[in-house]
mmCIF file of C-alpha atoms in Angstrom:
data_model
loop_
_atom_site.group_PDB
_atom_site.id
_atom_site.type_symbol
_atom_site.label_atom_id
_atom_site.label_comp_id
_atom_site.label_asym_id
_atom_site.label_seq_id
_atom_site.Cartn_x
_atom_site.Cartn_y
_atom_site.Cartn_z
ATOM 1 C CA MET A 1 337.246 166.886 -33.145
ATOM 2 C CA SER A 2 336.608 163.516 -31.701
ATOM 3 C CA ALA A 3 333.189 162.925 -33.097
ATOM 4 C CA ARG A 4 333.379 159.219 -32.446
ATOM 5 C CA SER A 5 332.983 159.434 -28.704
ATOM 6 C CA SER A 6 330.373 157.367 -26.943
ATOM 7 C CA GLN A 7 327.741 160.091 -27.089
ATOM 8 C CA GLN A 8 325.905 158.334 -29.922
ATOM 9 C CA LYS A 9 325.434 155.111 -28.044
ATOM 10 C CA PRO A 10 322.122 154.565 -26.284
ATOM 11 C CA ARG A 11 322.504 154.287 -22.550
ATOM 12 C CA TRP A 12 321.460 151.279 -20.538
ATOM 13 C CA SER A 13 318.298 151.964 -18.633
ATOM 14 C CA ASP A 14 317.255 150.054 -15.512
ATOM 15 C CA ALA A 15 314.750 148.125 -17.593
ATOM 16 C CA ASP A 16 317.459 147.164 -20.076
ATOM 17 C CA VAL A 17 319.717 145.961 -17.284
ATOM 18 C CA ASP A 18 316.780 144.109 -15.722
ATOM 19 C CA SER A 19 316.087 142.262 -18.899
ATOM 20 C CA LEU A 20 319.752 141.573 -19.556
ATOM 21 C CA LEU A 21 320.325 140.146 -16.101
ATOM 22 C CA TYR A 22 317.284 137.898 -16.095
ATOM 23 C CA ASP A 23 318.480 136.429 -19.392
ATOM 24 C CA PHE A 24 322.037 136.275 -18.202
ATOM 25 C CA PHE A 25 321.279 134.309 -15.063
ATOM 26 C CA ARG A 26 318.866 132.036 -16.856
ATOM 27 C CA GLN A 27 321.756 131.020 -19.066
ATOM 28 C CA GLU A 28 324.272 131.048 -16.302
ATOM 29 C CA MET A 29 322.524 128.840 -13.805
ATOM 30 C CA PRO A 30 323.274 125.142 -14.195
ATOM 31 C CA ARG A 31 320.344 123.283 -15.633
ATOM 32 C CA GLU A 32 320.031 120.870 -12.751
ATOM 33 C CA LEU A 33 319.383 123.804 -10.452
ATOM 34 C CA GLN A 34 316.688 125.279 -12.631
ATOM 35 C CA LYS A 35 313.335 124.175 -11.395
ATOM 36 C CA ASP A 36 309.739 124.713 -12.258
ATOM 37 C CA VAL A 37 307.649 127.173 -10.340
ATOM 38 C CA ALA A 38 305.769 124.566 -8.348
ATOM 39 C CA SER A 39 308.787 122.830 -6.934
ATOM 40 C CA GLU A 40 310.408 126.174 -6.222
ATOM 41 C CA THR A 41 307.408 127.272 -4.236
ATOM 42 C CA ARG A 42 307.395 124.031 -2.277
ATOM 43 C CA SER A 43 311.051 124.208 -1.494
ATOM 44 C CA GLN A 44 310.873 127.800 -0.376
ATOM 45 C CA GLU A 45 308.557 126.723 2.385
ATOM 46 C CA VAL A 46 311.156 124.316 3.711
ATOM 47 C CA VAL A 47 314.268 126.321 3.148
ATOM 48 C CA SER A 48 316.330 127.735 5.930
ATOM 49 C CA SER A 49 315.347 130.134 8.607
ATOM 50 C CA ALA A 50 317.119 132.831 6.686
ATOM 51 C CA SER A 51 314.611 132.634 3.880
ATOM 52 C CA ARG A 52 311.393 132.057 5.672
ATOM 53 C CA PRO A 53 308.823 134.317 4.042
ATOM 54 C CA ALA A 54 307.031 133.189 0.949
ATOM 55 C CA ALA A 55 308.645 134.687 -2.079
ATOM 56 C CA THR A 56 306.980 135.479 -5.319
ATOM 57 C CA LEU A 57 308.501 133.909 -8.342
ATOM 58 C CA GLU A 58 307.328 136.603 -10.604
ATOM 59 C CA ARG A 59 309.571 139.475 -11.246
ATOM 60 C CA PRO A 60 309.187 141.788 -8.306
ATOM 61 C CA ASN A 61 308.064 144.764 -10.351
ATOM 62 C CA ARG A 62 305.156 142.743 -11.642
ATOM 63 C CA SER A 63 303.879 141.345 -8.381
ATOM 64 C CA ALA A 64 302.228 144.536 -7.157
ATOM 65 C CA ALA A 65 300.228 144.906 -10.337
ATOM 66 C CA THR A 66 299.149 141.273 -10.177
ATOM 67 C CA ALA A 67 298.023 141.642 -6.587
ATOM 68 C CA GLY A 68 296.096 144.789 -7.458
ATOM 69 C CA LEU A 69 294.295 143.079 -10.302
ATOM 70 C CA THR A 70 293.391 140.150 -8.060
ATOM 71 C CA VAL A 71 291.940 142.431 -5.415
ATOM 72 C CA ALA A 72 289.984 144.379 -8.023
ATOM 73 C CA ALA A 73 288.601 141.162 -9.500
ATOM 74 C CA CYS A 74 287.525 139.940 -6.070
ATOM 75 C CA CYS A 75 285.749 143.239 -5.352
ATOM 76 C CA LEU A 76 283.913 143.097 -8.649
ATOM 77 C CA LEU A 77 282.859 139.513 -8.014
ATOM 78 C CA LEU A 78 281.614 140.336 -4.546
ATOM 79 C CA ALA A 79 279.677 143.342 -5.844
ATOM 80 C CA ALA A 80 278.128 141.222 -8.567
ATOM 81 C CA VAL A 81 277.018 138.558 -6.092
ATOM 82 C CA VAL A 82 275.515 141.129 -3.759
ATOM 83 C CA PHE A 83 273.665 143.198 -6.317
ATOM 84 C CA LEU A 84 272.559 140.535 -8.758
ATOM 85 C CA THR A 85 270.969 138.237 -6.226
ATOM 86 C CA PRO A 86 267.340 137.508 -7.164
ATOM 87 C CA ASN A 87 266.014 137.878 -3.618
ATOM 88 C CA ARG A 88 267.444 141.294 -3.082
ATOM 89 C CA ASN A 89 264.837 143.778 -2.016
ATOM 90 C CA PRO A 90 265.845 147.263 -3.079
ATOM 91 C CA ALA A 91 262.904 148.867 -1.292
ATOM 92 C CA SER A 92 264.042 147.877 2.141
ATOM 93 C CA PRO A 93 264.971 150.609 4.596
ATOM 94 C CA ASP A 94 268.615 151.259 5.246
ATOM 95 C CA ASN A 95 270.473 150.907 8.520
ATOM 96 C CA GLN A 96 268.178 148.288 9.862
ATOM 97 C CA VAL A 97 268.794 144.743 10.815
ATOM 98 C CA VAL A 98 265.683 142.722 11.076
ATOM 99 C CA ALA A 99 265.510 139.056 11.805
ATOM 100 C CA ALA A 100 261.893 138.573 12.278
ATOM 101 C CA PRO A 101 259.541 135.769 12.720
ATOM 102 C CA GLN A 102 256.675 138.193 12.530
ATOM 103 C CA PRO A 103 254.123 138.036 15.326
ATOM 104 C CA ASN A 104 251.236 137.058 13.104
ATOM 105 C CA GLU A 105 249.018 134.037 13.121
ATOM 106 C CA ARG A 106 250.490 130.509 13.049
ATOM 107 C CA GLY A 107 251.460 129.307 9.625
ATOM 108 C CA ALA A 108 251.403 132.722 8.028
ATOM 109 C CA ARG A 109 254.502 134.228 6.610
ATOM 110 C CA PRO A 110 255.614 137.790 6.588
ATOM 111 C CA ALA A 111 254.503 139.568 3.494
ATOM 112 C CA GLY A 112 256.959 139.735 0.626
ATOM 113 C CA THR A 113 259.119 136.864 1.779
ATOM 114 C CA ASN A 114 260.056 133.736 -0.027
ATOM 115 C CA ARG A 115 261.112 130.608 1.787
ATOM 116 C CA SER A 116 262.239 128.327 -0.963
ATOM 117 C CA GLU A 117 265.807 128.954 -2.014
ATOM 118 C CA PRO A 118 267.329 125.486 -2.146
ATOM 119 C CA GLU A 119 270.628 126.613 -3.643
ATOM 120 C CA ASN A 120 271.181 128.834 -0.627
ATOM 121 C CA ARG A 121 271.092 126.000 1.817
ATOM 122 C CA GLU A 122 274.516 124.583 1.057
ATOM 123 C CA ALA A 123 276.513 125.512 4.089
ATOM 124 C CA VAL A 124 280.279 125.482 3.775
ATOM 125 C CA ALA A 125 282.463 125.629 6.825
ATOM 126 C CA ALA A 126 285.158 127.701 5.181
ATOM 127 C CA VAL A 127 284.926 130.629 7.561
ATOM 128 C CA PRO A 128 284.550 130.336 11.298
ATOM 129 C CA PRO A 129 281.162 131.428 12.582
ATOM 130 C CA ARG A 130 280.800 135.066 13.540
ATOM 131 C CA ARG A 131 278.183 136.624 15.708
ATOM 132 C CA ALA A 132 276.155 139.733 15.541
ATOM 133 C CA SER A 133 273.020 140.940 17.180
ATOM 134 C CA ALA A 134 269.836 141.640 15.362
ATOM 135 C CA PRO A 135 266.959 143.544 16.890
ATOM 136 C CA VAL A 136 263.630 141.785 16.621
ATOM 137 C CA PRO A 137 260.279 142.677 18.003
ATOM 138 C CA GLY A 138 260.393 142.004 21.670
ATOM 139 C CA GLY A 139 264.127 141.782 22.131
ATOM 140 C CA VAL A 140 267.506 140.981 20.643
ATOM 141 C CA VAL A 141 268.299 137.624 19.090
ATOM 142 C CA PRO A 142 271.938 136.646 18.680
ATOM 143 C CA VAL A 143 272.734 135.812 15.083
ATOM 144 C CA GLU A 144 275.408 133.382 14.057
ATOM 145 C CA LEU A 145 276.922 133.802 10.649
ATOM 146 C CA GLN A 146 278.629 130.964 8.876
ATOM 147 C CA ALA A 147 280.156 130.579 5.475
ATOM 148 C CA ARG A 148 277.852 129.547 2.698
ATOM 149 C CA THR A 149 278.461 128.883 -0.931
ATOM 150 C CA PHE A 150 275.952 131.192 -2.514
ATOM 151 C CA TRP A 151 276.134 134.271 -0.406
ATOM 152 C CA GLY A 152 279.453 133.828 1.240
ATOM 153 C CA VAL A 153 277.670 133.747 4.595
ATOM 154 C CA THR A 154 274.802 131.875 6.170
ATOM 155 C CA VAL A 155 272.587 133.317 8.808
ATOM 156 C CA THR A 156 271.364 131.087 11.565
ATOM 157 C CA PHE A 157 269.671 132.022 14.769
ATOM 158 C CA GLU A 158 270.093 130.848 18.267
ATOM 159 C CA VAL A 159 266.489 130.582 19.252
ATOM 160 C CA PRO A 160 264.585 129.410 22.282
ATOM 161 C CA SER A 161 263.321 125.845 22.259
ATOM 162 C CA ASP A 162 259.752 126.969 21.791
ATOM 163 C CA PHE A 163 260.598 128.979 18.696
ATOM 164 C CA ASP A 164 257.823 128.726 16.158
ATOM 165 C CA TRP A 165 259.412 127.565 12.947
ATOM 166 C CA GLU A 166 256.112 127.691 11.116
ATOM 167 C CA GLN A 167 256.166 131.412 11.363
ATOM 168 C CA TRP A 168 259.758 131.681 10.327
ATOM 169 C CA GLY A 169 260.285 133.572 7.118
ATOM 170 C CA ASN A 170 263.160 135.172 5.290
ATOM 171 C CA ILE A 171 265.034 137.893 6.976
ATOM 172 C CA GLN A 172 266.079 141.201 5.600
ATOM 173 C CA ILE A 173 269.651 142.241 6.176
ATOM 174 C CA ASN A 174 270.717 145.737 5.357
ATOM 175 C CA GLU A 175 273.568 146.116 7.715
ATOM 176 C CA LEU A 176 275.228 144.042 10.352
ATOM 177 C CA PRO A 177 277.357 145.678 13.004
ATOM 178 C CA GLU A 178 281.052 144.701 12.995
ATOM 179 C CA LEU A 179 280.627 142.787 9.790
ATOM 180 C CA ASP A 180 281.627 144.851 6.809
ATOM 181 C CA ASP A 181 281.336 142.073 4.292
ATOM 182 C CA ALA A 182 277.833 141.010 5.271
ATOM 183 C CA PRO A 183 275.515 140.426 2.368
ATOM 184 C CA ARG A 184 272.646 142.767 1.815
ATOM 185 C CA GLY A 185 269.280 141.616 0.700
ATOM 186 C CA ILE A 186 267.048 138.813 1.767
ATOM 187 C CA VAL A 187 268.618 135.745 3.286
ATOM 188 C CA PRO A 188 266.394 132.697 3.603
ATOM 189 C CA PRO A 189 266.460 130.607 6.749
ATOM 190 C CA LEU A 190 268.837 127.669 6.875
ATOM 191 C CA ASP A 191 266.377 125.104 8.142
ATOM 192 C CA ASP A 192 263.524 125.293 5.709
ATOM 193 C CA ASP A 193 262.989 121.557 6.137
ATOM 194 C CA ARG A 194 261.447 122.120 9.533
ATOM 195 C CA ASP A 195 258.331 123.391 7.869
ATOM 196 C CA GLU A 196 257.063 119.935 7.148
ATOM 197 C CA MET B 1 318.913 120.272 11.589
ATOM 198 C CA THR B 2 320.736 117.313 13.025
ATOM 199 C CA THR B 3 321.612 114.171 11.201
ATOM 200 C CA LYS B 4 320.795 110.805 12.663
ATOM 201 C CA ARG B 5 321.960 107.726 10.853
ATOM 202 C CA SER B 6 324.450 107.537 8.063
ATOM 203 C CA ASN B 7 322.222 105.267 6.011
ATOM 204 C CA GLU B 8 319.734 108.135 5.804
ATOM 205 C CA TRP B 9 322.251 110.440 4.234
ATOM 206 C CA PRO B 10 321.754 109.935 0.538
ATOM 207 C CA GLU B 11 318.054 110.758 0.644
ATOM 208 C CA GLN B 12 318.564 113.581 3.068
ATOM 209 C CA ILE B 13 321.336 115.065 1.045
ATOM 210 C CA GLU B 14 319.394 114.728 -2.156
ATOM 211 C CA ARG B 15 316.436 116.490 -0.633
ATOM 212 C CA LEU B 16 318.605 119.206 0.849
ATOM 213 C CA TYR B 17 320.274 119.698 -2.491
ATOM 214 C CA ARG B 18 316.928 120.136 -4.189
ATOM 215 C CA GLU B 19 315.765 122.545 -1.527
ATOM 216 C CA GLN B 20 318.806 124.701 -1.098
ATOM 217 C CA GLY B 21 320.973 124.117 -4.136
ATOM 218 C CA ARG B 22 319.825 127.165 -6.058
ATOM 219 C CA GLU B 23 320.258 129.580 -3.206
ATOM 220 C CA LEU B 24 323.662 128.235 -2.280
ATOM 221 C CA TRP B 25 324.762 128.296 -5.892
ATOM 222 C CA ALA B 26 323.682 131.927 -6.128
ATOM 223 C CA LEU B 27 325.652 132.852 -3.037
ATOM 224 C CA PHE B 28 328.712 131.002 -4.290
ATOM 225 C CA TYR B 29 328.287 132.738 -7.617
ATOM 226 C CA ALA B 30 328.228 136.090 -5.877
ATOM 227 C CA HIS B 31 331.497 135.110 -4.255
ATOM 228 C CA CYS B 32 333.376 134.001 -7.352
ATOM 229 C CA SER B 33 331.317 135.298 -10.308
ATOM 230 C CA ASP B 34 331.846 132.031 -12.107
ATOM 231 C CA ALA B 35 328.872 129.781 -12.722
ATOM 232 C CA GLU B 36 330.899 126.641 -13.201
ATOM 233 C CA ARG B 37 333.046 127.203 -10.183
ATOM 234 C CA ALA B 38 330.018 128.056 -8.074
ATOM 235 C CA HIS B 39 328.498 124.789 -9.171
ATOM 236 C CA ASP B 40 331.680 122.941 -8.232
ATOM 237 C CA ALA B 41 331.631 124.599 -4.826
ATOM 238 C CA LEU B 42 328.065 123.455 -4.363
ATOM 239 C CA GLN B 43 328.954 119.875 -5.260
ATOM 240 C CA GLU B 44 331.980 120.020 -3.019
ATOM 241 C CA ALA B 45 329.960 121.261 -0.061
ATOM 242 C CA PHE B 46 327.442 118.459 -0.415
ATOM 243 C CA THR B 47 330.173 115.874 -0.877
ATOM 244 C CA ARG B 48 331.782 117.050 2.336
ATOM 245 C CA LEU B 49 328.412 116.847 3.983
ATOM 246 C CA GLN B 50 328.150 113.218 2.978
ATOM 247 C CA GLU B 51 331.600 112.593 4.394
ATOM 248 C CA GLN B 52 330.495 113.914 7.735
ATOM 249 C CA ASN B 53 329.005 110.488 8.406
ATOM 250 C CA GLY B 54 326.150 111.700 10.460
ATOM 251 C CA GLU B 55 328.073 114.132 12.616
ATOM 252 C CA PRO B 56 325.493 116.524 13.998
ATOM 253 C CA ILE B 57 325.436 119.923 12.335
ATOM 254 C CA ARG B 58 323.451 122.672 13.955
ATOM 255 C CA ASP B 59 322.836 124.949 11.005
ATOM 256 C CA MET B 60 323.079 122.967 7.818
ATOM 257 C CA ARG B 61 322.731 125.909 5.476
ATOM 258 C CA ALA B 62 325.406 127.952 7.217
ATOM 259 C CA TRP B 63 327.679 124.933 7.289
ATOM 260 C CA LEU B 64 327.269 124.275 3.563
ATOM 261 C CA LEU B 65 327.797 127.934 2.801
ATOM 262 C CA GLN B 66 330.974 128.032 4.829
ATOM 263 C CA VAL B 67 332.377 124.849 3.298
ATOM 264 C CA GLY B 68 331.632 126.050 -0.221
ATOM 265 C CA ARG B 69 333.183 129.450 0.370
ATOM 266 C CA ASN B 70 336.258 127.941 1.946
ATOM 267 C CA TRP B 71 336.643 125.688 -1.042
ATOM 268 C CA LEU B 72 336.330 128.658 -3.380
ATOM 269 C CA ARG B 73 339.014 130.505 -1.456
ATOM 270 C CA ASP B 74 341.330 127.501 -1.612
ATOM 271 C CA VAL B 75 340.842 127.204 -5.332
ATOM 272 C CA ALA B 76 341.431 130.904 -5.859
ATOM 273 C CA ARG B 77 344.578 130.698 -3.829
ATOM 274 C CA ARG B 78 345.939 127.787 -5.813
ATOM 275 C CA GLN B 79 345.293 129.132 -9.242
ATOM 276 C CA LYS B 80 344.934 132.577 -10.650
ATOM 277 C CA ILE B 81 341.518 133.388 -11.848
ATOM 278 C CA ALA B 82 342.021 133.979 -15.500
ATOM 279 C CA ALA B 83 339.570 136.028 -17.461
ATOM 280 C CA ARG B 84 336.922 133.792 -18.839
ATOM 281 C CA SER B 85 337.085 133.302 -22.560
ATOM 282 C CA SER B 86 334.899 131.782 -25.180
ATOM 283 C CA GLU B 87 335.776 128.260 -24.143
ATOM 284 C CA HIS B 88 333.581 128.771 -21.108
ATOM 285 C CA LEU B 89 331.407 125.762 -20.566
ATOM 286 C CA ASP B 90 328.230 126.022 -22.530
ATOM 287 C CA LEU B 91 325.644 125.099 -19.973
ATOM 288 C CA HIS B 92 322.797 125.046 -22.431
ATOM 289 C CA PRO B 93 324.065 123.538 -25.636
ATOM 290 C CA GLY B 94 321.712 123.488 -28.544
ATOM 291 C CA GLU B 95 319.297 125.961 -27.079
ATOM 292 C CA GLU B 96 319.532 128.335 -29.995
ATOM 293 C CA GLY B 97 318.523 127.112 -33.385
ATOM 294 C CA GLU B 98 320.546 129.736 -35.249
ATOM 295 C CA PRO B 99 324.323 129.303 -34.928
ATOM 296 C CA ILE B 100 324.936 133.013 -35.458
ATOM 297 C CA LEU B 101 322.422 133.957 -32.833
ATOM 298 C CA SER B 102 323.944 131.434 -30.508
ATOM 299 C CA LEU B 103 327.368 132.908 -31.073
ATOM 300 C CA VAL B 104 326.180 136.448 -30.478
ATOM 301 C CA ARG B 105 324.388 135.385 -27.389
ATOM 302 C CA GLN B 106 327.403 133.535 -26.077
ATOM 303 C CA GLU B 107 329.538 136.586 -26.690
ATOM 304 C CA LEU B 108 327.133 138.792 -24.805
ATOM 305 C CA GLN B 109 327.037 136.242 -22.023
ATOM 306 C CA ASP B 110 330.818 136.344 -21.774
ATOM 307 C CA GLU B 111 330.870 140.132 -21.707
ATOM 308 C CA VAL B 112 328.246 140.356 -19.016
ATOM 309 C CA ARG B 113 330.133 137.746 -17.045
ATOM 310 C CA LYS B 114 333.262 139.863 -17.233
ATOM 311 C CA ALA B 115 331.291 142.920 -16.234
ATOM 312 C CA MET B 116 329.815 141.060 -13.275
ATOM 313 C CA ASP B 117 333.306 140.039 -12.289
ATOM 314 C CA GLN B 118 334.269 143.688 -11.997
ATOM 315 C CA LEU B 119 331.522 144.439 -9.514
ATOM 316 C CA LYS B 120 332.027 144.245 -5.793
ATOM 317 C CA GLU B 121 330.854 141.045 -4.181
ATOM 318 C CA ALA B 122 328.113 142.884 -2.291
ATOM 319 C CA ASP B 123 326.739 144.223 -5.569
ATOM 320 C CA ARG B 124 326.952 140.840 -7.222
ATOM 321 C CA GLU B 125 325.227 139.302 -4.251
ATOM 322 C CA VAL B 126 322.065 141.380 -4.544
ATOM 323 C CA LEU B 127 322.023 141.026 -8.306
ATOM 324 C CA VAL B 128 322.269 137.259 -8.231
ATOM 325 C CA LEU B 129 319.637 136.907 -5.536
ATOM 326 C CA ARG B 130 317.267 139.152 -7.433
ATOM 327 C CA TYR B 131 317.867 138.021 -10.973
ATOM 328 C CA ALA B 132 318.934 134.405 -10.600
ATOM 329 C CA LEU B 133 316.496 133.490 -7.840
ATOM 330 C CA ASN B 134 313.801 136.102 -8.499
ATOM 331 C CA TRP B 135 313.744 137.002 -4.858
ATOM 332 C CA SER B 136 311.887 140.021 -3.560
ATOM 333 C CA SER B 137 313.762 142.799 -1.814
ATOM 334 C CA HIS B 138 312.175 141.702 1.419
ATOM 335 C CA ARG B 139 313.539 138.198 1.150
ATOM 336 C CA ILE B 140 316.955 139.385 0.075
ATOM 337 C CA ALA B 141 316.967 141.725 3.051
ATOM 338 C CA GLU B 142 316.228 138.862 5.424
ATOM 339 C CA THR B 143 318.989 136.743 3.977
ATOM 340 C CA LEU B 144 321.531 139.542 4.097
ATOM 341 C CA ASN B 145 320.371 140.850 7.471
ATOM 342 C CA THR B 146 319.550 144.293 6.214
ATOM 343 C CA SER B 147 316.486 146.330 5.304
ATOM 344 C CA SER B 148 314.436 146.191 2.121
ATOM 345 C CA SER B 149 315.197 149.798 1.358
ATOM 346 C CA ALA B 150 318.912 149.130 1.718
ATOM 347 C CA VAL B 151 318.533 146.220 -0.681
ATOM 348 C CA ASP B 152 316.689 148.398 -3.175
ATOM 349 C CA MET B 153 319.386 151.011 -2.916
ATOM 350 C CA ARG B 154 322.111 148.449 -3.357
ATOM 351 C CA LEU B 155 320.289 146.941 -6.318
ATOM 352 C CA SER B 156 319.928 150.311 -7.963
ATOM 353 C CA ARG B 157 323.578 151.075 -7.415
ATOM 354 C CA ALA B 158 324.673 147.679 -8.697
ATOM 355 C CA ARG B 159 322.572 148.036 -11.850
ATOM 356 C CA LYS B 160 324.020 151.452 -12.452
ATOM 357 C CA ARG B 161 327.582 150.228 -12.007
ATOM 358 C CA LEU B 162 326.966 147.304 -14.287
ATOM 359 C CA ALA B 163 325.503 149.594 -16.927
ATOM 360 C CA GLU B 164 328.552 151.840 -16.655
ATOM 361 C CA ILE B 165 330.871 148.903 -17.158
ATOM 362 C CA LEU B 166 328.874 147.662 -20.128
ATOM 363 C CA GLU B 167 328.961 151.113 -21.715
ATOM 364 C CA ARG B 168 332.629 151.468 -21.009
ATOM 365 C CA VAL B 169 333.524 148.223 -22.755
ATOM 366 C CA GLY B 170 331.240 149.094 -25.625
ATOM 367 C CA ILE B 171 328.429 146.623 -25.094
ATOM 368 C CA GLU B 172 325.349 148.006 -26.708
ATOM 369 C CA LYS B 173 321.902 147.096 -25.662
#
């Protein structure tokens, strides 16, 4: 009985072959052709038309997991920014977009609003402006959204020349049409300085 | 890409070598399954490029690939490709601290090299692009003018064949 056949030997799995081949080619490739990740990435952008798309330098079976983790981290960060913002007003009604200089007497502010949020004034032009419409008493005011450091977006209004800035207060945003990533909560006006 | 003046060649060639050397080496390797010879083919192709003296070349990569492959064919014609033995050039001398480990590793390297040599060129091609260059299936597919799923299938088949060869010659994992 030929008991010494190869049945005792462990078989090579795909993972074993993977590992073997990565090691093998690392040894096999001439040193002068081995490059660091940064230069590889740069060169891949210049390489021939046959190899146009950006290629990951990680092992392919790892890249999907890495991308998934990145997306999850971004979602968590966004959720944290939205829900941990100090000006957020949890009592506000849903499904309503209000951008409202309230029609009260000159100099008064809408109740429950806070105008001074200096850290929110840093506008960053990282994202092109987007527009949405917000219903206000007496009509619809077009709203322009721009990137901003703190919230991710800045809300500015296109207003008539006789707009009364003294009456301008914070606005409450609960939902903006066609803008899934809009922040929720209270967004202060961009031009607080006009109060003086 | 078209060349302009011959006095621009050295820099251009150097840059091109840095940009495309790895990929071309991998493709030459797939052709001959010999790292040293693939490297020689790469050097030869770039030397010939320098000798072109600014003659315009429409597709530099294709030209280099063709020159290198032709050179490999010429060499193969002139001399028989003997099975590689332990005197194979050690490309990374002194990497292992332990001599025994180094020896074992070198032996394994030789055996895998022989196993690779037994594969078909198409199988070697996908393996070298994936494992030497870390390319995704998508990128390999673009280079080989095929689909990603075909590349995955070919990769799977090539791994399986390699594993069979390794088991057959008694290489244990």
